[in-house]
Short mmCIF file of C-alpha atoms in Angstrom, two decimals:
data_model
loop_
_atom_site.label_atom_id
_atom_site.label_comp_id
_atom_site.label_asym_id
_atom_site.label_seq_id
_atom_site.Cartn_x
_atom_site.Cartn_y
_atom_site.Cartn_z
CA MET A 123 0.00 0.00 0.00
CA THR A 124 1.45 3.36 -1.06
CA ASP A 125 1.53 6.18 1.50
CA ALA A 126 -0.66 9.16 0.67
CA PRO A 127 1.32 12.20 -0.54
CA GLN A 128 1.95 14.90 2.04
CA ARG A 129 -0.41 17.85 1.78
CA ILE A 130 1.08 21.29 1.26
CA LEU A 131 -0.97 24.49 1.48
CA VAL A 132 0.37 27.48 -0.45
CA VAL A 133 -1.00 30.82 0.75
CA GLU A 134 -0.12 33.44 -1.86
CA ASP A 135 -2.20 36.27 -3.35
CA GLU A 136 -0.15 36.57 -6.56
CA PRO A 137 -1.65 33.91 -8.85
CA ASP A 138 1.39 33.62 -11.16
CA ILE A 139 3.74 32.91 -8.26
CA ALA A 140 1.27 30.49 -6.67
CA ALA A 141 0.76 28.58 -9.94
CA VAL A 142 4.50 28.00 -10.40
CA VAL A 143 5.04 26.89 -6.80
CA ILE A 144 2.03 24.56 -6.91
CA ASP A 145 3.23 23.05 -10.18
CA TYR A 146 6.71 22.33 -8.82
CA LEU A 147 5.34 20.86 -5.59
CA ARG A 148 2.96 18.56 -7.45
CA HIS A 149 5.71 17.40 -9.81
CA SER A 150 7.78 16.62 -6.71
CA GLY A 151 5.11 14.26 -5.40
CA PHE A 152 3.22 16.53 -3.00
CA ASP A 153 -0.52 17.09 -2.82
CA ALA A 154 -0.46 20.89 -3.12
CA GLU A 155 -3.38 23.31 -2.75
CA HIS A 156 -3.61 27.09 -3.05
CA VAL A 157 -5.57 29.78 -1.21
CA ALA A 158 -5.17 33.50 -1.79
CA ASP A 159 -6.19 35.14 1.49
CA GLY A 160 -5.36 34.91 5.17
CA ALA A 161 -8.87 34.20 6.47
CA GLU A 162 -9.24 31.08 4.33
CA ALA A 163 -5.71 29.98 5.23
CA LEU A 164 -6.51 30.26 8.93
CA ARG A 165 -9.70 28.23 8.43
CA ARG A 166 -7.66 25.44 6.81
CA LEU A 167 -4.93 25.55 9.44
CA THR A 168 -7.33 25.39 12.38
CA GLY A 169 -9.69 22.85 10.82
CA PRO A 170 -9.93 19.15 11.64
CA THR A 171 -7.42 18.13 8.93
CA PRO A 172 -4.70 20.80 8.71
CA PRO A 173 -2.09 20.50 5.94
CA ASP A 174 1.19 18.73 6.65
CA LEU A 175 3.02 21.97 5.87
CA THR A 176 2.02 25.50 4.91
CA VAL A 177 3.95 27.93 2.71
CA LEU A 178 2.60 31.28 3.92
CA ASP A 179 3.15 34.67 2.32
CA ILE A 180 3.41 37.52 4.82
CA MET A 181 1.85 40.18 2.55
CA LEU A 182 -1.77 39.10 2.14
CA PRO A 183 -5.01 41.07 1.68
CA GLY A 184 -7.04 41.50 4.84
CA MET A 185 -5.39 39.30 7.48
CA ASP A 186 -1.63 39.26 6.85
CA GLY A 187 0.58 36.21 7.16
CA LEU A 188 1.95 37.09 10.61
CA ASP A 189 -1.59 37.35 12.00
CA VAL A 190 -2.43 33.99 10.41
CA LEU A 191 0.71 32.48 11.94
CA ARG A 192 0.03 33.95 15.38
CA GLN A 193 -3.52 32.60 15.53
CA ALA A 194 -2.71 29.28 13.88
CA ARG A 195 -0.05 28.48 16.49
CA ARG A 196 -2.78 28.35 19.14
CA HIS A 197 -4.24 25.33 17.35
CA THR A 198 -1.54 23.50 15.40
CA ASP A 199 2.17 22.66 15.52
CA ARG A 200 2.26 21.68 11.84
CA PRO A 201 5.26 23.35 10.13
CA ILE A 202 4.86 26.76 8.49
CA ILE A 203 7.36 28.39 6.11
CA LEU A 204 7.04 32.15 5.60
CA LEU A 205 7.44 33.81 2.22
CA THR A 206 8.57 37.40 2.58
CA ALA A 207 9.83 40.32 0.55
CA ARG A 208 10.95 41.94 3.81
CA VAL A 209 14.57 41.03 4.31
CA GLU A 210 15.18 43.07 7.47
CA GLU A 211 16.35 41.09 10.48
CA VAL A 212 13.42 42.27 12.63
CA ASP A 213 10.87 40.68 10.28
CA ARG A 214 12.67 37.35 10.38
CA LEU A 215 12.87 37.55 14.16
CA ILE A 216 9.16 38.37 14.54
CA GLY A 217 8.18 35.49 12.29
CA LEU A 218 10.33 32.98 14.12
CA GLU A 219 9.20 34.22 17.53
CA LEU A 220 5.61 33.61 16.45
CA GLY A 221 6.45 30.03 15.55
CA ALA A 222 7.55 29.91 11.92
CA ASP A 223 9.75 26.93 11.09
CA ASP A 224 11.65 28.64 8.27
CA TYR A 225 11.44 31.59 5.89
CA ILE A 226 12.17 32.19 2.22
CA CYS A 227 12.93 35.65 0.83
CA LYS A 228 11.44 36.83 -2.46
CA PRO A 229 12.40 36.59 -5.24
CA PHE A 230 13.02 32.88 -4.98
CA SER A 231 13.44 29.84 -7.17
CA PRO A 232 10.53 27.36 -7.03
CA ARG A 233 13.17 24.64 -6.67
CA GLU A 234 14.32 26.37 -3.48
CA VAL A 235 10.76 26.21 -2.14
CA VAL A 236 10.57 22.47 -2.83
CA ALA A 237 13.96 21.93 -1.20
CA ARG A 238 12.97 23.91 1.90
CA VAL A 239 9.65 22.07 2.15
CA ARG A 240 11.44 18.73 2.08
CA THR A 241 14.02 19.85 4.62
CA VAL A 242 11.45 21.17 7.09
CA LEU A 243 9.23 18.09 6.74
CA ARG A 244 12.23 15.82 7.30
CA ARG A 245 13.37 17.89 10.28
CA THR A 246 9.97 18.02 11.96
CA ALA A 247 9.39 14.32 11.33
CA SER A 248 12.71 13.64 13.05
CA GLY A 249 11.64 15.82 15.95
CA ASP A 250 8.31 14.00 16.28
CA ALA A 251 10.07 10.65 16.25
CA SER A 252 12.52 11.71 18.92
CA ALA A 253 9.67 12.90 21.11
CA ALA A 254 7.73 9.66 20.66
CA ALA A 255 10.69 7.34 21.26
CA GLN A 256 13.91 8.00 23.10
CA ASP A 257 16.93 8.63 20.91
CA PRO A 258 19.80 6.36 22.02
CA LEU A 259 22.19 9.26 21.44
CA LEU A 260 20.47 11.62 23.88
CA VAL A 261 18.03 10.36 26.53
CA LEU A 262 16.09 12.75 28.76
CA ASP A 263 14.23 11.31 31.74
CA GLU A 264 11.78 13.95 32.90
CA ALA A 265 10.64 11.93 35.93
CA PHE A 266 14.11 12.05 37.48
CA TRP A 267 15.54 15.13 35.68
CA GLN A 268 18.32 12.96 34.28
CA VAL A 269 20.16 13.24 30.95
CA MET A 270 22.33 10.63 29.25
CA LEU A 271 24.46 11.55 26.24
CA ARG A 272 26.04 8.56 24.45
CA GLY A 273 25.55 6.65 27.70
CA THR A 274 27.30 9.29 29.81
CA PRO A 275 25.26 11.09 32.51
CA VAL A 276 25.02 14.88 32.19
CA ALA A 277 24.30 16.81 35.40
CA LEU A 278 21.95 19.70 34.62
CA THR A 279 20.04 22.21 36.68
CA PRO A 280 16.23 22.11 36.29
CA ARG A 281 16.29 25.18 34.01
CA GLU A 282 19.07 23.73 31.89
CA PHE A 283 17.07 20.52 31.63
CA ARG A 284 13.96 22.40 30.46
CA LEU A 285 15.97 24.28 27.84
CA LEU A 286 17.62 21.16 26.51
CA GLN A 287 14.29 19.32 26.46
CA ALA A 288 12.64 22.10 24.44
CA LEU A 289 15.52 22.38 21.97
CA ALA A 290 16.12 18.65 21.54
CA SER A 291 12.45 17.83 20.96
CA HIS A 292 12.38 20.25 18.00
CA ARG A 293 15.72 19.54 16.38
CA GLY A 294 16.79 22.20 13.92
CA ARG A 295 13.99 24.57 14.88
CA ILE A 296 15.16 28.04 15.87
CA PHE A 297 13.94 29.42 19.20
CA SER A 298 14.29 33.06 20.21
CA ARG A 299 15.63 34.01 23.63
CA ALA A 300 12.13 35.13 24.64
CA GLN A 301 10.68 31.72 23.79
CA LEU A 302 13.43 29.90 25.68
CA LEU A 303 13.00 32.23 28.64
CA ASP A 304 9.33 31.23 28.88
CA MET A 305 10.33 27.57 28.80
CA ALA A 306 13.07 27.85 31.42
CA TYR A 307 11.30 30.16 33.87
CA ASP A 308 7.75 29.04 34.58
CA ASP A 309 7.46 31.41 37.52
CA THR A 310 7.02 35.17 37.85
CA LEU A 311 10.66 36.07 38.28
CA ASP A 312 11.77 39.17 36.40
CA VAL A 313 14.70 37.71 34.46
CA ASN A 314 16.58 39.32 31.59
CA GLU A 315 16.65 37.42 28.29
CA ARG A 316 20.45 37.43 28.45
CA ALA A 317 20.19 34.89 31.26
CA ILE A 318 19.49 32.42 28.46
CA ASP A 319 22.98 33.04 27.08
CA SER A 320 24.47 31.90 30.39
CA HIS A 321 22.33 28.74 30.41
CA ILE A 322 23.23 27.95 26.79
CA LYS A 323 26.93 28.44 27.54
CA ASN A 324 26.70 25.98 30.43
CA LEU A 325 24.72 23.48 28.38
CA ARG A 326 27.28 23.57 25.58
CA ARG A 327 30.14 23.02 28.02
CA LYS A 328 28.43 20.08 29.73
CA LEU A 329 27.36 18.43 26.46
CA ARG A 330 30.85 18.74 24.98
CA ALA A 331 32.38 17.25 28.13
CA ALA A 332 29.99 14.27 28.07
CA ASP A 333 30.39 13.79 24.33
CA GLY A 334 34.17 14.07 24.40
CA SER A 335 34.17 16.11 21.20
CA GLU A 336 34.14 19.71 20.06
CA HIS A 337 30.77 19.38 18.32
CA GLU A 338 28.54 22.41 18.97
CA TRP A 339 25.27 20.79 19.98
CA ILE A 340 23.43 24.11 20.30
CA ARG A 341 23.87 26.41 17.33
CA SER A 342 23.65 30.20 17.56
CA VAL A 343 21.58 31.83 14.80
CA TYR A 344 22.71 35.44 14.62
CA GLY A 345 19.97 37.92 15.44
CA VAL A 346 17.37 35.20 16.01
CA GLY A 347 18.23 32.65 18.71
CA PHE A 348 19.38 29.04 19.10
CA SER A 349 18.71 25.60 17.66
CA PHE A 350 19.68 22.05 18.62
CA GLU A 351 21.96 20.42 16.04
CA PRO A 352 23.09 16.85 16.80
CA PRO A 353 26.06 15.46 14.83
CA ALA A 354 25.34 13.76 11.51
CA ASP A 355 26.53 10.42 12.81
#
């Protein structure tokens, strides 16, 4: 029995761009659909059968893409890639803080869109699998706040544990400092976002020591935040 093709929703108000992207996605084996406005996109994303991945333009009539993303994240964790003509760092940061999994700047090649779609789907599938079943490389035991890396115990503080758990369960996904701060501090303490830098520094040191290598398990993404990047092997 052949698996059903993954469903991709393209939200783009320029019909020529949408037609090319849809055509490339379909020729690459995806079940691709197109909507042209934010309200309809939000209806699809929050419905009973949301798409496997959404390619979402920021500049849309009526409800813009960032509003769609913000509201959709209350209902679904399915991956969303932003299309944007805004290349300023602040726009990328806002999109990622709201929960975007990646972004593509216009103008773009439709082949790039297909490649990014495949990469994000593969990455999120890997993250789902690691959450459902323990990865033998890195094991986190929430009941006892214990971490094992390649069979070596890693002593972490509760906040370091929460940070590592959040990052490792969404491998490759970029989290802003504000997002990580919410995950590490579930109380009402007034803590500066830069405290995250100190936690990340300690996590990197402890992971490197347990691993016995110089691999950088937590990658810094300039101007945006951090992501968990296990070695290829």
